[in-house]
Amino acid sequence: MARRDVPTCSLDERLGDVRDRVAAAGWDACVVVSPELVVLGLLRAKELNVDPDLLVEQAMRPGPSTYRPSVSVTKMRRVMADRRLDSSPVTTSDGRLVGLVRKQDIA
Protein backbone atom coordinates (compact mmCIF):
# COMPACT_ATOMS: atom_id res chain seq x y z
CA MET A 1 0.00 0.00 0.00
CA ALA A 2 3.02 2.30 0.24
CA ARG A 3 3.25 4.65 -2.72
CA ARG A 4 6.76 4.44 -4.12
CA ASP A 5 6.29 7.52 -6.30
CA VAL A 6 6.30 9.86 -3.29
CA PRO A 7 8.43 12.98 -3.85
CA THR A 8 11.69 13.14 -1.93
CA CYS A 9 14.08 15.97 -1.18
CA SER A 10 17.32 16.65 0.65
CA LEU A 11 18.07 18.84 3.65
CA ASP A 12 19.80 21.58 1.66
CA GLU A 13 17.07 22.27 -0.92
CA ARG A 14 15.04 25.49 -0.92
CA LEU A 15 11.51 24.93 0.31
CA GLY A 16 9.99 26.89 -2.59
CA ASP A 17 11.69 24.61 -5.13
CA VAL A 18 10.48 21.52 -3.30
CA ARG A 19 6.94 22.86 -2.96
CA ASP A 20 6.73 23.53 -6.70
CA ARG A 21 8.02 20.04 -7.55
CA VAL A 22 5.64 18.38 -5.06
CA ALA A 23 2.63 20.30 -6.37
CA ALA A 24 3.51 19.52 -10.00
CA ALA A 25 3.59 15.83 -9.09
CA GLY A 26 0.11 16.08 -7.50
CA TRP A 27 1.24 15.43 -3.93
CA ASP A 28 0.86 17.37 -0.67
CA ALA A 29 3.79 15.74 1.14
CA CYS A 30 7.49 15.14 0.61
CA VAL A 31 9.85 12.78 2.42
CA VAL A 32 13.22 14.24 3.39
CA VAL A 33 15.94 11.66 2.80
CA SER A 34 19.71 11.29 3.00
CA PRO A 35 21.71 10.33 -0.13
CA GLU A 36 21.26 6.70 1.01
CA LEU A 37 17.44 7.20 1.14
CA VAL A 38 17.31 7.08 4.94
CA VAL A 39 14.25 9.02 6.13
CA LEU A 40 15.28 12.17 8.00
CA GLY A 41 12.04 14.10 8.07
CA LEU A 42 8.71 14.86 6.48
CA LEU A 43 7.17 17.91 4.87
CA ARG A 44 3.39 18.01 4.87
CA ALA A 45 1.20 20.76 3.42
CA LYS A 46 1.66 22.95 6.51
CA GLU A 47 5.46 22.88 6.24
CA LEU A 48 5.46 23.19 2.45
CA ASN A 49 3.54 26.46 2.66
CA VAL A 50 5.92 28.48 4.80
CA ASP A 51 8.70 30.83 3.66
CA PRO A 52 9.90 29.53 0.26
CA ASP A 53 13.45 30.72 0.97
CA LEU A 54 13.87 28.44 3.99
CA LEU A 55 15.93 25.31 3.62
CA VAL A 56 14.10 22.01 3.97
CA GLU A 57 16.10 21.30 7.13
CA GLN A 58 14.59 24.40 8.77
CA ALA A 59 10.98 23.57 7.90
CA MET A 60 10.69 19.77 8.08
CA ARG A 61 9.20 17.61 10.81
CA PRO A 62 12.29 15.67 11.91
CA GLY A 63 12.25 11.97 12.70
CA PRO A 64 8.69 11.09 11.69
CA SER A 65 7.09 7.89 12.91
CA THR A 66 7.44 5.19 10.30
CA TYR A 67 6.00 1.76 9.59
CA ARG A 68 7.68 -1.39 8.38
CA PRO A 69 6.36 -3.13 5.26
CA SER A 70 5.17 -6.04 7.43
CA VAL A 71 2.66 -3.92 9.41
CA SER A 72 -0.92 -4.77 8.46
CA VAL A 73 -3.14 -2.27 6.73
CA THR A 74 -5.64 -2.64 9.57
CA LYS A 75 -3.06 -1.62 12.16
CA MET A 76 -1.79 1.28 10.01
CA ARG A 77 -5.34 2.53 9.49
CA ARG A 78 -6.04 2.42 13.24
CA VAL A 79 -2.80 4.13 14.33
CA MET A 80 -3.02 6.79 11.62
CA ALA A 81 -6.62 7.55 12.65
CA ASP A 82 -5.65 7.73 16.34
CA ARG A 83 -2.77 10.10 15.56
CA ARG A 84 -4.75 12.02 12.92
CA LEU A 85 -2.11 11.44 10.26
CA ASP A 86 -2.87 11.92 6.57
CA SER A 87 0.25 10.02 5.58
CA SER A 88 3.20 8.14 7.03
CA PRO A 89 6.48 6.84 5.62
CA VAL A 90 7.19 3.12 5.30
CA THR A 91 10.82 2.17 5.82
CA THR A 92 13.08 -0.84 6.02
CA SER A 93 14.55 -1.77 9.40
CA ASP A 94 17.60 0.40 8.63
CA GLY A 95 15.40 3.45 7.94
CA ARG A 96 15.51 3.44 4.13
CA LEU A 97 12.39 4.75 2.41
CA VAL A 98 10.05 2.19 0.85
CA GLY A 99 7.21 4.63 0.18
CA LEU A 100 4.46 6.70 1.74
CA VAL A 101 1.10 5.38 2.93
CA ARG A 102 -1.73 7.84 2.47
CA LYS A 103 -4.91 7.72 4.53
CA GLN A 104 -7.11 7.74 1.44
CA ASP A 105 -5.26 4.72 0.04
CA ILE A 106 -6.02 2.54 3.08
CA ALA A 107 -9.46 3.87 4.03
GROMACS .gro file of C-alpha atoms in nm:
model
  107
    1MET     CA    1   0.000   0.000   0.000
    2ALA     CA    2   0.302   0.230   0.024
    3ARG     CA    3   0.325   0.465  -0.272
    4ARG     CA    4   0.676   0.444  -0.412
    5ASP     CA    5   0.629   0.752  -0.630
    6VAL     CA    6   0.630   0.986  -0.329
    7PRO     CA    7   0.843   1.298  -0.385
    8THR     CA    8   1.169   1.314  -0.193
    9CYS     CA    9   1.408   1.597  -0.118
   10SER     CA   10   1.732   1.665   0.065
   11LEU     CA   11   1.807   1.884   0.365
   12ASP     CA   12   1.980   2.158   0.166
   13GLU     CA   13   1.707   2.227  -0.092
   14ARG     CA   14   1.504   2.549  -0.092
   15LEU     CA   15   1.151   2.493   0.031
   16GLY     CA   16   0.999   2.689  -0.259
   17ASP     CA   17   1.169   2.461  -0.513
   18VAL     CA   18   1.048   2.152  -0.330
   19ARG     CA   19   0.694   2.286  -0.296
   20ASP     CA   20   0.673   2.353  -0.670
   21ARG     CA   21   0.802   2.004  -0.755
   22VAL     CA   22   0.564   1.838  -0.506
   23ALA     CA   23   0.263   2.030  -0.637
   24ALA     CA   24   0.351   1.952  -1.000
   25ALA     CA   25   0.359   1.583  -0.909
   26GLY     CA   26   0.011   1.608  -0.750
   27TRP     CA   27   0.124   1.543  -0.393
   28ASP     CA   28   0.086   1.737  -0.067
   29ALA     CA   29   0.379   1.574   0.114
   30CYS     CA   30   0.749   1.514   0.061
   31VAL     CA   31   0.985   1.278   0.242
   32VAL     CA   32   1.322   1.424   0.339
   33VAL     CA   33   1.594   1.166   0.280
   34SER     CA   34   1.971   1.129   0.300
   35PRO     CA   35   2.171   1.033  -0.013
   36GLU     CA   36   2.126   0.670   0.101
   37LEU     CA   37   1.744   0.720   0.114
   38VAL     CA   38   1.731   0.708   0.494
   39VAL     CA   39   1.425   0.902   0.613
   40LEU     CA   40   1.528   1.217   0.800
   41GLY     CA   41   1.204   1.410   0.807
   42LEU     CA   42   0.871   1.486   0.648
   43LEU     CA   43   0.717   1.791   0.487
   44ARG     CA   44   0.339   1.801   0.487
   45ALA     CA   45   0.120   2.076   0.342
   46LYS     CA   46   0.166   2.295   0.651
   47GLU     CA   47   0.546   2.288   0.624
   48LEU     CA   48   0.546   2.319   0.245
   49ASN     CA   49   0.354   2.646   0.266
   50VAL     CA   50   0.592   2.848   0.480
   51ASP     CA   51   0.870   3.083   0.366
   52PRO     CA   52   0.990   2.953   0.026
   53ASP     CA   53   1.345   3.072   0.097
   54LEU     CA   54   1.387   2.844   0.399
   55LEU     CA   55   1.593   2.531   0.362
   56VAL     CA   56   1.410   2.201   0.397
   57GLU     CA   57   1.610   2.130   0.713
   58GLN     CA   58   1.459   2.440   0.877
   59ALA     CA   59   1.098   2.357   0.790
   60MET     CA   60   1.069   1.977   0.808
   61ARG     CA   61   0.920   1.761   1.081
   62PRO     CA   62   1.229   1.567   1.191
   63GLY     CA   63   1.225   1.197   1.270
   64PRO     CA   64   0.869   1.109   1.169
   65SER     CA   65   0.709   0.789   1.291
   66THR     CA   66   0.744   0.519   1.030
   67TYR     CA   67   0.600   0.176   0.959
   68ARG     CA   68   0.768  -0.139   0.838
   69PRO     CA   69   0.636  -0.313   0.526
   70SER     CA   70   0.517  -0.604   0.743
   71VAL     CA   71   0.266  -0.392   0.941
   72SER     CA   72  -0.092  -0.477   0.846
   73VAL     CA   73  -0.314  -0.227   0.673
   74THR     CA   74  -0.564  -0.264   0.957
   75LYS     CA   75  -0.306  -0.162   1.216
   76MET     CA   76  -0.179   0.128   1.001
   77ARG     CA   77  -0.534   0.253   0.949
   78ARG     CA   78  -0.604   0.242   1.324
   79VAL     CA   79  -0.280   0.413   1.433
   80MET     CA   80  -0.302   0.679   1.162
   81ALA     CA   81  -0.662   0.755   1.265
   82ASP     CA   82  -0.565   0.773   1.634
   83ARG     CA   83  -0.277   1.010   1.556
   84ARG     CA   84  -0.475   1.202   1.292
   85LEU     CA   85  -0.211   1.144   1.026
   86ASP     CA   86  -0.287   1.192   0.657
   87SER     CA   87   0.025   1.002   0.558
   88SER     CA   88   0.320   0.814   0.703
   89PRO     CA   89   0.648   0.684   0.562
   90VAL     CA   90   0.719   0.312   0.530
   91THR     CA   91   1.082   0.217   0.582
   92THR     CA   92   1.308  -0.084   0.602
   93SER     CA   93   1.455  -0.177   0.940
   94ASP     CA   94   1.760   0.040   0.863
   95GLY     CA   95   1.540   0.345   0.794
   96ARG     CA   96   1.551   0.344   0.413
   97LEU     CA   97   1.239   0.475   0.241
   98VAL     CA   98   1.005   0.219   0.085
   99GLY     CA   99   0.721   0.463   0.018
  100LEU     CA  100   0.446   0.670   0.174
  101VAL     CA  101   0.110   0.538   0.293
  102ARG     CA  102  -0.173   0.784   0.247
  103LYS     CA  103  -0.491   0.772   0.453
  104GLN     CA  104  -0.711   0.774   0.144
  105ASP     CA  105  -0.526   0.472   0.004
  106ILE     CA  106  -0.602   0.254   0.308
  107ALA     CA  107  -0.946   0.387   0.403
   0.00000   0.00000   0.00000
